[in-house]
Amino acid sequence: MSSPQAAAQLSHLVQSQRVTAIIYVAAKLGIAELLRNGSRPLGELSEATGANKQALRRLLAALSTVGICSVAEERYALTELGACLDGAAPQSLKNWTIFEGAFMAKSWIGLLDSIMTGKSAAQLLGLDNSFDLMERDPEMVDIFNAAMMEGTRRAIPDILRAYNFGASDHIMDVGGGSGELLGAIAGQYPHLGATIFDLPRCAESANDHLRRIGLGDRVKFIAGDFFQTIPSIADVIVMKHIIHDWNDERSLAILANCRRVLPGNGVLLLVERIMPEFPSASDEHREHTLTDLLMLRGPGGLERTEKQYAWLFRESGFTHTATYPAGRLSIIEAKVG
């Protein structure tokens, strides 16, 4: 039986899209950057953003209620929470916020169609996957790439704490994008040979990043398509958030290509969320289940349980050997054979 308290709680959940919207606008306007050095009055913020003064006052009032900023004597200051919207912050979520607000909010509207058909948004439009759909809009590709880099950057400390990469001779990040993860691994283990393997369009951003962190001469980028073939140069292959993008058939194709090029002592490392067999109401499980639906709506993949990953490994010639928690992600280890 429903109650006033339950109705209020449900109302709060239903209206959560409004919170996403106001934080998205704050990110686009650069509110965090404008307040990073101290509080400022409304007039200065209005002039700096070009926003209507009274409309901006109303936005800032809403932002103060969710903890993004505070207001005292007509001056607005950034909170610790709001500081994460600063693009220069170590744990920045600015690009991820823009991705959610500009791209994902629209995609979620069509979730009913995906639930009814089992098809992604791209498939409902007659395309193969969301990456093909996204390529129609170069600006959206840039937003997506920036969000993915930001997410990887936040996960790196947990990944480096969770696993000893130093036992390998040469590690290759398949689908490594701009090289955020592999650059961090190579920086911590100077003896490692290291290669990023991804589509040609990733080469420029990866090489630029490697030069910035002083690894341009040591870490190499090789262009290619992991559905076709993978270079045979590494004893360890790592893939972060690659397999969850794809259904079982396409995941097995990627894993089989990895199996073909790894030596007899080779190791495969998947950095993924692990879906619980029976989700609870915890924040972590809510995040995992919502991301699973995002995979359904987006590229057409899914978040898998540990048993499902073990099955993929067996079917592609690997043996699941260990799982290492890494924050809300896990490093799922498999060995050849």
mmCIF file of C-alpha atoms in Angstrom:
data_model
loop_
_atom_site.group_PDB
_atom_site.id
_atom_site.type_symbol
_atom_site.label_atom_id
_atom_site.label_comp_id
_atom_site.label_asym_id
_atom_site.label_seq_id
_atom_site.Cartn_x
_atom_site.Cartn_y
_atom_site.Cartn_z
ATOM 1 C CA MET A 1 0.000 0.000 0.000
ATOM 2 C CA SER A 2 1.308 3.438 -0.926
ATOM 3 C CA SER A 3 1.974 6.161 1.629
ATOM 4 C CA PRO A 4 2.667 9.904 1.482
ATOM 5 C CA GLN A 5 6.308 9.202 2.311
ATOM 6 C CA ALA A 6 6.646 6.677 -0.522
ATOM 7 C CA ALA A 7 4.951 9.067 -2.945
ATOM 8 C CA ALA A 8 7.340 11.857 -1.972
ATOM 9 C CA GLN A 9 10.325 9.560 -2.429
ATOM 10 C CA LEU A 10 9.119 8.438 -5.847
ATOM 11 C CA SER A 11 8.448 12.039 -6.856
ATOM 12 C CA HIS A 12 12.042 12.887 -5.927
ATOM 13 C CA LEU A 13 13.366 10.043 -8.072
ATOM 14 C CA VAL A 14 11.164 10.928 -11.040
ATOM 15 C CA GLN A 15 12.344 14.534 -10.981
ATOM 16 C CA SER A 16 16.057 13.626 -10.870
ATOM 17 C CA GLN A 17 16.349 14.466 -14.567
ATOM 18 C CA ARG A 18 15.955 18.117 -13.564
ATOM 19 C CA VAL A 19 19.071 17.897 -11.402
ATOM 20 C CA THR A 20 21.032 16.519 -14.345
ATOM 21 C CA ALA A 21 19.791 19.437 -16.454
ATOM 22 C CA ILE A 22 20.875 22.204 -14.074
ATOM 23 C CA ILE A 23 24.300 20.656 -13.441
ATOM 24 C CA TYR A 24 24.753 20.267 -17.201
ATOM 25 C CA VAL A 25 24.017 23.984 -17.712
ATOM 26 C CA ALA A 26 26.481 24.871 -14.942
ATOM 27 C CA ALA A 27 29.153 22.806 -16.705
ATOM 28 C CA LYS A 28 28.451 24.418 -20.076
ATOM 29 C CA LEU A 29 28.572 27.905 -18.583
ATOM 30 C CA GLY A 30 31.853 27.186 -16.789
ATOM 31 C CA ILE A 31 30.494 28.174 -13.380
ATOM 32 C CA ALA A 32 33.096 26.105 -11.523
ATOM 33 C CA GLU A 33 35.988 27.681 -13.397
ATOM 34 C CA LEU A 34 34.611 31.165 -12.724
ATOM 35 C CA LEU A 35 34.405 30.431 -8.978
ATOM 36 C CA ARG A 36 37.594 28.398 -8.542
ATOM 37 C CA ASN A 37 39.522 31.357 -7.087
ATOM 38 C CA GLY A 38 36.829 32.576 -4.706
ATOM 39 C CA SER A 39 33.298 33.900 -4.445
ATOM 40 C CA ARG A 40 31.906 36.365 -6.994
ATOM 41 C CA PRO A 41 28.756 38.482 -7.238
ATOM 42 C CA LEU A 42 25.911 37.692 -9.620
ATOM 43 C CA GLY A 43 26.708 40.620 -11.931
ATOM 44 C CA GLU A 44 30.225 39.368 -12.621
ATOM 45 C CA LEU A 45 28.986 35.842 -13.301
ATOM 46 C CA SER A 46 26.293 37.130 -15.623
ATOM 47 C CA GLU A 47 28.786 39.246 -17.555
ATOM 48 C CA ALA A 48 31.341 36.428 -17.759
ATOM 49 C CA THR A 49 28.838 33.830 -18.997
ATOM 50 C CA GLY A 50 26.686 36.092 -21.131
ATOM 51 C CA ALA A 51 23.610 34.722 -19.342
ATOM 52 C CA ASN A 52 20.554 36.740 -18.434
ATOM 53 C CA LYS A 53 21.173 38.057 -14.922
ATOM 54 C CA GLN A 54 17.836 37.150 -13.377
ATOM 55 C CA ALA A 55 17.673 33.743 -15.077
ATOM 56 C CA LEU A 56 21.200 32.998 -13.877
ATOM 57 C CA ARG A 57 20.190 33.958 -10.319
ATOM 58 C CA ARG A 58 17.441 31.328 -10.504
ATOM 59 C CA LEU A 59 19.827 28.702 -11.845
ATOM 60 C CA LEU A 60 22.362 29.409 -9.082
ATOM 61 C CA ALA A 61 19.600 29.167 -6.491
ATOM 62 C CA ALA A 62 18.728 25.698 -7.769
ATOM 63 C CA LEU A 63 22.400 24.708 -7.873
ATOM 64 C CA SER A 64 22.800 25.790 -4.247
ATOM 65 C CA THR A 65 20.022 23.398 -3.203
ATOM 66 C CA VAL A 66 21.898 20.390 -4.628
ATOM 67 C CA GLY A 67 25.229 21.452 -3.151
ATOM 68 C CA ILE A 68 27.046 22.727 -6.245
ATOM 69 C CA CYS A 69 27.483 26.266 -4.890
ATOM 70 C CA SER A 70 26.615 28.364 -1.871
ATOM 71 C CA VAL A 71 25.355 31.920 -1.618
ATOM 72 C CA ALA A 72 25.945 34.549 1.058
ATOM 73 C CA GLU A 73 25.274 38.287 0.785
ATOM 74 C CA GLU A 74 24.692 38.062 -2.975
ATOM 75 C CA ARG A 75 28.046 36.380 -3.586
ATOM 76 C CA TYR A 76 28.306 32.846 -4.919
ATOM 77 C CA ALA A 77 31.010 30.385 -3.891
ATOM 78 C CA LEU A 78 31.979 26.928 -5.084
ATOM 79 C CA THR A 79 31.520 23.913 -2.824
ATOM 80 C CA GLU A 80 33.733 20.823 -2.743
ATOM 81 C CA LEU A 81 31.066 19.033 -4.771
ATOM 82 C CA GLY A 82 30.883 21.840 -7.311
ATOM 83 C CA ALA A 83 34.665 21.884 -7.687
ATOM 84 C CA CYS A 84 34.389 18.542 -9.509
ATOM 85 C CA LEU A 85 32.761 20.471 -12.397
ATOM 86 C CA ASP A 86 36.017 22.345 -12.970
ATOM 87 C CA GLY A 87 37.630 20.922 -16.086
ATOM 88 C CA ALA A 88 41.069 21.278 -14.483
ATOM 89 C CA ALA A 89 40.170 19.389 -11.289
ATOM 90 C CA PRO A 90 41.996 16.084 -10.650
ATOM 91 C CA GLN A 91 38.641 14.312 -10.240
ATOM 92 C CA SER A 92 36.773 16.383 -12.818
ATOM 93 C CA LEU A 93 33.351 15.296 -14.049
ATOM 94 C CA LYS A 94 32.821 18.272 -16.351
ATOM 95 C CA ASN A 95 33.057 16.378 -19.629
ATOM 96 C CA TRP A 96 31.052 13.481 -18.248
ATOM 97 C CA THR A 97 28.322 15.916 -17.160
ATOM 98 C CA ILE A 98 28.201 17.449 -20.628
ATOM 99 C CA PHE A 99 28.025 13.959 -22.157
ATOM 100 C CA GLU A 100 25.121 13.010 -19.881
ATOM 101 C CA GLY A 101 23.279 16.277 -20.440
ATOM 102 C CA ALA A 102 23.816 16.670 -24.178
ATOM 103 C CA PHE A 103 23.721 13.065 -25.330
ATOM 104 C CA MET A 104 22.521 10.528 -22.795
ATOM 105 C CA ALA A 105 19.494 12.478 -21.579
ATOM 106 C CA LYS A 106 18.064 12.324 -25.113
ATOM 107 C CA SER A 107 18.932 8.653 -25.498
ATOM 108 C CA TRP A 108 17.158 7.615 -22.295
ATOM 109 C CA ILE A 109 13.886 9.021 -23.647
ATOM 110 C CA GLY A 110 13.751 6.091 -26.073
ATOM 111 C CA LEU A 111 14.388 3.412 -23.444
ATOM 112 C CA LEU A 112 10.849 2.051 -23.772
ATOM 113 C CA ASP A 113 11.473 1.241 -27.439
ATOM 114 C CA SER A 114 14.647 -0.650 -26.530
ATOM 115 C CA ILE A 115 12.896 -2.580 -23.745
ATOM 116 C CA MET A 116 10.071 -3.569 -26.091
ATOM 117 C CA THR A 117 12.323 -4.642 -28.949
ATOM 118 C CA GLY A 118 15.645 -5.561 -27.311
ATOM 119 C CA LYS A 119 17.325 -3.251 -29.840
ATOM 120 C CA SER A 120 19.640 -0.301 -29.300
ATOM 121 C CA ALA A 121 18.794 3.218 -30.437
ATOM 122 C CA ALA A 122 21.064 2.777 -33.472
ATOM 123 C CA GLN A 123 19.545 -0.572 -34.413
ATOM 124 C CA LEU A 124 16.071 0.949 -34.290
ATOM 125 C CA LEU A 125 17.326 3.428 -36.903
ATOM 126 C CA GLY A 126 18.750 0.666 -39.081
ATOM 127 C CA LEU A 127 22.386 1.117 -38.043
ATOM 128 C CA ASP A 128 24.747 -1.453 -36.577
ATOM 129 C CA ASN A 129 25.674 0.262 -33.309
ATOM 130 C CA SER A 130 25.751 3.567 -31.462
ATOM 131 C CA PHE A 131 29.295 4.337 -32.606
ATOM 132 C CA ASP A 132 28.063 4.425 -36.208
ATOM 133 C CA LEU A 133 25.214 6.688 -35.126
ATOM 134 C CA MET A 134 27.517 8.988 -33.162
ATOM 135 C CA GLU A 135 29.888 9.423 -36.108
ATOM 136 C CA ARG A 136 27.148 11.372 -37.876
ATOM 137 C CA ASP A 137 27.838 14.202 -35.401
ATOM 138 C CA PRO A 138 31.557 15.116 -35.032
ATOM 139 C CA GLU A 139 30.817 17.339 -32.025
ATOM 140 C CA MET A 140 29.195 14.414 -30.236
ATOM 141 C CA VAL A 141 32.236 12.237 -30.975
ATOM 142 C CA ASP A 142 34.407 14.878 -29.276
ATOM 143 C CA ILE A 143 32.055 15.038 -26.272
ATOM 144 C CA PHE A 144 32.052 11.236 -25.981
ATOM 145 C CA ASN A 145 35.842 10.955 -26.214
ATOM 146 C CA ALA A 146 36.360 13.672 -23.602
ATOM 147 C CA ALA A 147 33.919 11.956 -21.225
ATOM 148 C CA MET A 148 35.604 8.562 -21.674
ATOM 149 C CA MET A 149 39.053 10.043 -21.019
ATOM 150 C CA GLU A 150 37.747 11.721 -17.877
ATOM 151 C CA GLY A 151 36.175 8.494 -16.630
ATOM 152 C CA THR A 152 39.370 6.530 -17.214
ATOM 153 C CA ARG A 153 41.421 9.182 -15.430
ATOM 154 C CA ARG A 154 39.225 8.875 -12.339
ATOM 155 C CA ALA A 155 39.508 5.065 -12.356
ATOM 156 C CA ILE A 156 43.288 4.870 -12.805
ATOM 157 C CA PRO A 157 44.323 5.113 -9.106
ATOM 158 C CA ASP A 158 42.052 2.181 -8.192
ATOM 159 C CA ILE A 159 43.297 0.126 -11.155
ATOM 160 C CA LEU A 160 46.954 0.702 -10.319
ATOM 161 C CA ARG A 161 46.363 -0.238 -6.674
ATOM 162 C CA ALA A 162 44.431 -3.365 -7.599
ATOM 163 C CA TYR A 163 46.873 -5.152 -9.909
ATOM 164 C CA ASN A 164 50.606 -5.702 -10.308
ATOM 165 C CA PHE A 165 51.311 -5.062 -13.979
ATOM 166 C CA GLY A 166 55.055 -5.337 -13.415
ATOM 167 C CA ALA A 167 55.263 -9.099 -14.022
ATOM 168 C CA SER A 168 54.771 -8.651 -17.782
ATOM 169 C CA ASP A 169 57.302 -7.731 -20.457
ATOM 170 C CA HIS A 170 55.032 -5.974 -22.943
ATOM 171 C CA ILE A 171 51.468 -4.820 -22.350
ATOM 172 C CA MET A 172 49.032 -3.792 -25.063
ATOM 173 C CA ASP A 173 45.858 -1.810 -24.435
ATOM 174 C CA VAL A 174 43.386 -2.999 -27.054
ATOM 175 C CA GLY A 175 40.842 -0.260 -27.677
ATOM 176 C CA GLY A 176 43.097 2.021 -25.644
ATOM 177 C CA GLY A 177 41.839 5.292 -27.119
ATOM 178 C CA SER A 178 43.917 8.285 -26.095
ATOM 179 C CA GLY A 179 46.247 6.232 -23.917
ATOM 180 C CA GLU A 180 45.176 7.480 -20.490
ATOM 181 C CA LEU A 181 45.261 4.035 -18.886
ATOM 182 C CA LEU A 182 48.312 2.610 -20.626
ATOM 183 C CA GLY A 183 50.240 5.850 -20.109
ATOM 184 C CA ALA A 184 49.608 5.587 -16.370
ATOM 185 C CA ILE A 185 50.631 1.906 -16.280
ATOM 186 C CA ALA A 186 53.783 2.529 -18.309
ATOM 187 C CA GLY A 187 54.659 5.482 -16.100
ATOM 188 C CA GLN A 188 54.478 3.329 -12.973
ATOM 189 C CA TYR A 189 56.422 0.420 -14.521
ATOM 190 C CA PRO A 190 59.367 1.891 -16.470
ATOM 191 C CA HIS A 191 60.644 -1.501 -17.650
ATOM 192 C CA LEU A 192 57.462 -2.334 -19.546
ATOM 193 C CA GLY A 193 57.125 -2.283 -23.290
ATOM 194 C CA ALA A 194 53.740 -0.754 -24.086
ATOM 195 C CA THR A 195 51.474 -0.405 -27.126
ATOM 196 C CA ILE A 196 48.074 1.196 -27.679
ATOM 197 C CA PHE A 197 45.945 -0.481 -30.341
ATOM 198 C CA ASP A 198 42.863 1.308 -31.613
ATOM 199 C CA LEU A 199 41.204 2.770 -34.685
ATOM 200 C CA PRO A 200 43.213 5.238 -36.785
ATOM 201 C CA ARG A 201 41.069 8.149 -35.607
ATOM 202 C CA CYS A 202 42.519 7.733 -32.083
ATOM 203 C CA ALA A 203 46.161 8.077 -33.158
ATOM 204 C CA GLU A 204 46.491 11.851 -32.934
ATOM 205 C CA SER A 205 44.993 12.215 -29.456
ATOM 206 C CA ALA A 206 46.960 9.218 -28.162
ATOM 207 C CA ASN A 207 50.294 10.433 -29.511
ATOM 208 C CA ASP A 208 49.634 13.956 -28.220
ATOM 209 C CA HIS A 209 48.844 12.588 -24.752
ATOM 210 C CA LEU A 210 51.922 10.359 -24.688
ATOM 211 C CA ARG A 211 54.142 13.282 -25.633
ATOM 212 C CA ARG A 212 52.617 15.447 -22.897
ATOM 213 C CA ILE A 213 53.415 12.871 -20.227
ATOM 214 C CA GLY A 214 56.902 12.189 -21.570
ATOM 215 C CA LEU A 215 56.255 8.699 -22.954
ATOM 216 C CA GLY A 216 56.103 9.485 -26.656
ATOM 217 C CA ASP A 217 59.297 7.569 -27.407
ATOM 218 C CA ARG A 218 58.452 4.539 -25.298
ATOM 219 C CA VAL A 219 54.751 3.835 -25.795
ATOM 220 C CA LYS A 220 53.688 3.199 -29.374
ATOM 221 C CA PHE A 221 50.337 3.519 -31.103
ATOM 222 C CA ILE A 222 49.291 0.954 -33.711
ATOM 223 C CA ALA A 223 46.151 1.523 -35.756
ATOM 224 C CA GLY A 224 43.744 -1.278 -36.543
ATOM 225 C CA ASP A 225 40.358 -2.886 -35.911
ATOM 226 C CA PHE A 226 40.091 -5.447 -33.103
ATOM 227 C CA PHE A 227 37.292 -7.216 -34.982
ATOM 228 C CA GLN A 228 39.754 -7.958 -37.794
ATOM 229 C CA THR A 229 43.170 -8.689 -36.290
ATOM 230 C CA ILE A 230 45.351 -7.708 -33.329
ATOM 231 C CA PRO A 231 49.164 -7.353 -33.370
ATOM 232 C CA SER A 232 51.148 -10.229 -31.877
ATOM 233 C CA ILE A 233 53.587 -8.226 -29.755
ATOM 234 C CA ALA A 234 52.465 -8.464 -26.109
ATOM 235 C CA ASP A 235 52.310 -11.039 -23.340
ATOM 236 C CA VAL A 236 49.540 -9.075 -21.586
ATOM 237 C CA ILE A 237 46.470 -7.558 -23.209
ATOM 238 C CA VAL A 238 44.305 -5.157 -21.237
ATOM 239 C CA MET A 239 40.889 -3.889 -22.324
ATOM 240 C CA LYS A 240 38.931 -1.359 -20.314
ATOM 241 C CA HIS A 241 35.210 -1.015 -20.982
ATOM 242 C CA ILE A 242 35.455 -2.734 -24.358
ATOM 243 C CA ILE A 243 33.683 -6.064 -23.937
ATOM 244 C CA HIS A 244 30.671 -4.512 -22.207
ATOM 245 C CA ASP A 245 29.950 -2.596 -25.410
ATOM 246 C CA TRP A 246 29.189 -5.757 -27.391
ATOM 247 C CA ASN A 247 26.857 -8.750 -27.427
ATOM 248 C CA ASP A 248 28.214 -12.266 -26.892
ATOM 249 C CA GLU A 249 28.883 -12.954 -30.564
ATOM 250 C CA ARG A 250 30.955 -9.842 -31.125
ATOM 251 C CA SER A 251 32.662 -10.124 -27.734
ATOM 252 C CA LEU A 252 33.763 -13.657 -28.592
ATOM 253 C CA ALA A 253 35.186 -12.399 -31.891
ATOM 254 C CA ILE A 254 37.329 -9.839 -30.046
ATOM 255 C CA LEU A 255 38.452 -12.339 -27.421
ATOM 256 C CA ALA A 256 39.292 -14.960 -30.049
ATOM 257 C CA ASN A 257 41.528 -12.433 -31.792
ATOM 258 C CA CYS A 258 43.261 -11.774 -28.464
ATOM 259 C CA ARG A 259 43.718 -15.520 -27.912
ATOM 260 C CA ARG A 260 45.334 -15.968 -31.332
ATOM 261 C CA VAL A 261 48.096 -13.439 -30.646
ATOM 262 C CA LEU A 262 48.929 -14.088 -26.994
ATOM 263 C CA PRO A 263 51.794 -16.477 -26.189
ATOM 264 C CA GLY A 264 51.355 -19.625 -24.108
ATOM 265 C CA ASN A 265 51.952 -17.696 -20.886
ATOM 266 C CA GLY A 266 49.790 -14.788 -22.023
ATOM 267 C CA VAL A 267 47.371 -12.913 -19.775
ATOM 268 C CA LEU A 268 44.157 -11.121 -20.650
ATOM 269 C CA LEU A 269 42.851 -8.407 -18.334
ATOM 270 C CA LEU A 270 39.351 -6.990 -18.665
ATOM 271 C CA VAL A 271 38.545 -3.866 -16.664
ATOM 272 C CA GLU A 272 34.779 -3.900 -16.313
ATOM 273 C CA ARG A 273 31.896 -3.625 -13.910
ATOM 274 C CA ILE A 274 30.720 -6.971 -12.586
ATOM 275 C CA MET A 275 26.971 -7.272 -12.388
ATOM 276 C CA PRO A 276 25.668 -8.830 -9.179
ATOM 277 C CA GLU A 277 23.657 -12.012 -9.555
ATOM 278 C CA PHE A 278 20.935 -10.453 -7.404
ATOM 279 C CA PRO A 279 21.195 -6.637 -7.246
ATOM 280 C CA SER A 280 20.518 -4.866 -3.979
ATOM 281 C CA ALA A 281 19.392 -1.272 -3.468
ATOM 282 C CA SER A 282 22.986 -0.096 -2.896
ATOM 283 C CA ASP A 283 24.428 2.851 -4.824
ATOM 284 C CA GLU A 284 26.962 0.558 -6.492
ATOM 285 C CA HIS A 285 24.371 -1.936 -7.698
ATOM 286 C CA ARG A 286 22.120 0.868 -8.898
ATOM 287 C CA GLU A 287 25.022 2.251 -10.927
ATOM 288 C CA HIS A 288 25.742 -1.178 -12.425
ATOM 289 C CA THR A 289 22.134 -1.883 -13.398
ATOM 290 C CA LEU A 290 21.622 1.570 -14.919
ATOM 291 C CA THR A 291 24.842 1.200 -16.896
ATOM 292 C CA ASP A 292 23.588 -2.177 -18.101
ATOM 293 C CA LEU A 293 20.487 -0.461 -19.495
ATOM 294 C CA LEU A 294 22.743 2.180 -21.003
ATOM 295 C CA MET A 295 24.571 -0.597 -22.859
ATOM 296 C CA LEU A 296 21.223 -1.895 -24.143
ATOM 297 C CA ARG A 297 20.180 1.547 -25.332
ATOM 298 C CA GLY A 298 23.643 2.508 -26.632
ATOM 299 C CA PRO A 299 26.108 0.110 -28.270
ATOM 300 C CA GLY A 300 23.948 -2.979 -27.728
ATOM 301 C CA GLY A 301 26.165 -4.711 -25.168
ATOM 302 C CA LEU A 302 25.599 -5.517 -21.510
ATOM 303 C CA GLU A 303 27.168 -5.545 -18.072
ATOM 304 C CA ARG A 304 27.942 -9.166 -17.167
ATOM 305 C CA THR A 305 28.182 -11.257 -14.039
ATOM 306 C CA GLU A 306 31.440 -12.980 -13.147
ATOM 307 C CA LYS A 307 29.953 -16.274 -14.382
ATOM 308 C CA GLN A 308 29.119 -14.710 -17.732
ATOM 309 C CA TYR A 309 32.697 -13.465 -18.127
ATOM 310 C CA ALA A 310 34.012 -16.922 -17.223
ATOM 311 C CA TRP A 311 31.803 -18.382 -19.972
ATOM 312 C CA LEU A 312 33.135 -15.905 -22.529
ATOM 313 C CA PHE A 313 36.672 -16.855 -21.545
ATOM 314 C CA ARG A 314 36.019 -20.594 -21.908
ATOM 315 C CA GLU A 315 34.380 -20.160 -25.288
ATOM 316 C CA SER A 316 37.343 -18.156 -26.609
ATOM 317 C CA GLY A 317 40.164 -20.347 -25.273
ATOM 318 C CA PHE A 318 40.933 -18.690 -21.936
ATOM 319 C CA THR A 319 40.610 -19.707 -18.303
ATOM 320 C CA HIS A 320 39.325 -17.257 -15.722
ATOM 321 C CA THR A 321 41.993 -17.149 -13.031
ATOM 322 C CA ALA A 322 41.196 -14.242 -10.696
ATOM 323 C CA THR A 323 39.132 -11.120 -10.150
ATOM 324 C CA TYR A 324 40.611 -8.048 -8.469
ATOM 325 C CA PRO A 325 38.259 -5.330 -7.154
ATOM 326 C CA ALA A 326 39.252 -1.854 -8.336
ATOM 327 C CA GLY A 327 36.828 0.609 -6.817
ATOM 328 C CA ARG A 328 33.487 0.078 -8.524
ATOM 329 C CA LEU A 329 35.256 -1.699 -11.364
ATOM 330 C CA SER A 330 37.061 -5.027 -11.365
ATOM 331 C CA ILE A 331 40.111 -6.374 -13.155
ATOM 332 C CA ILE A 332 39.058 -9.779 -14.476
ATOM 333 C CA GLU A 333 42.104 -11.906 -15.217
ATOM 334 C CA ALA A 334 42.217 -14.807 -17.660
ATOM 335 C CA LYS A 335 45.101 -16.880 -18.945
ATOM 336 C CA VAL A 336 45.615 -18.772 -22.175
ATOM 337 C CA GLY A 337 44.276 -22.327 -22.116
#
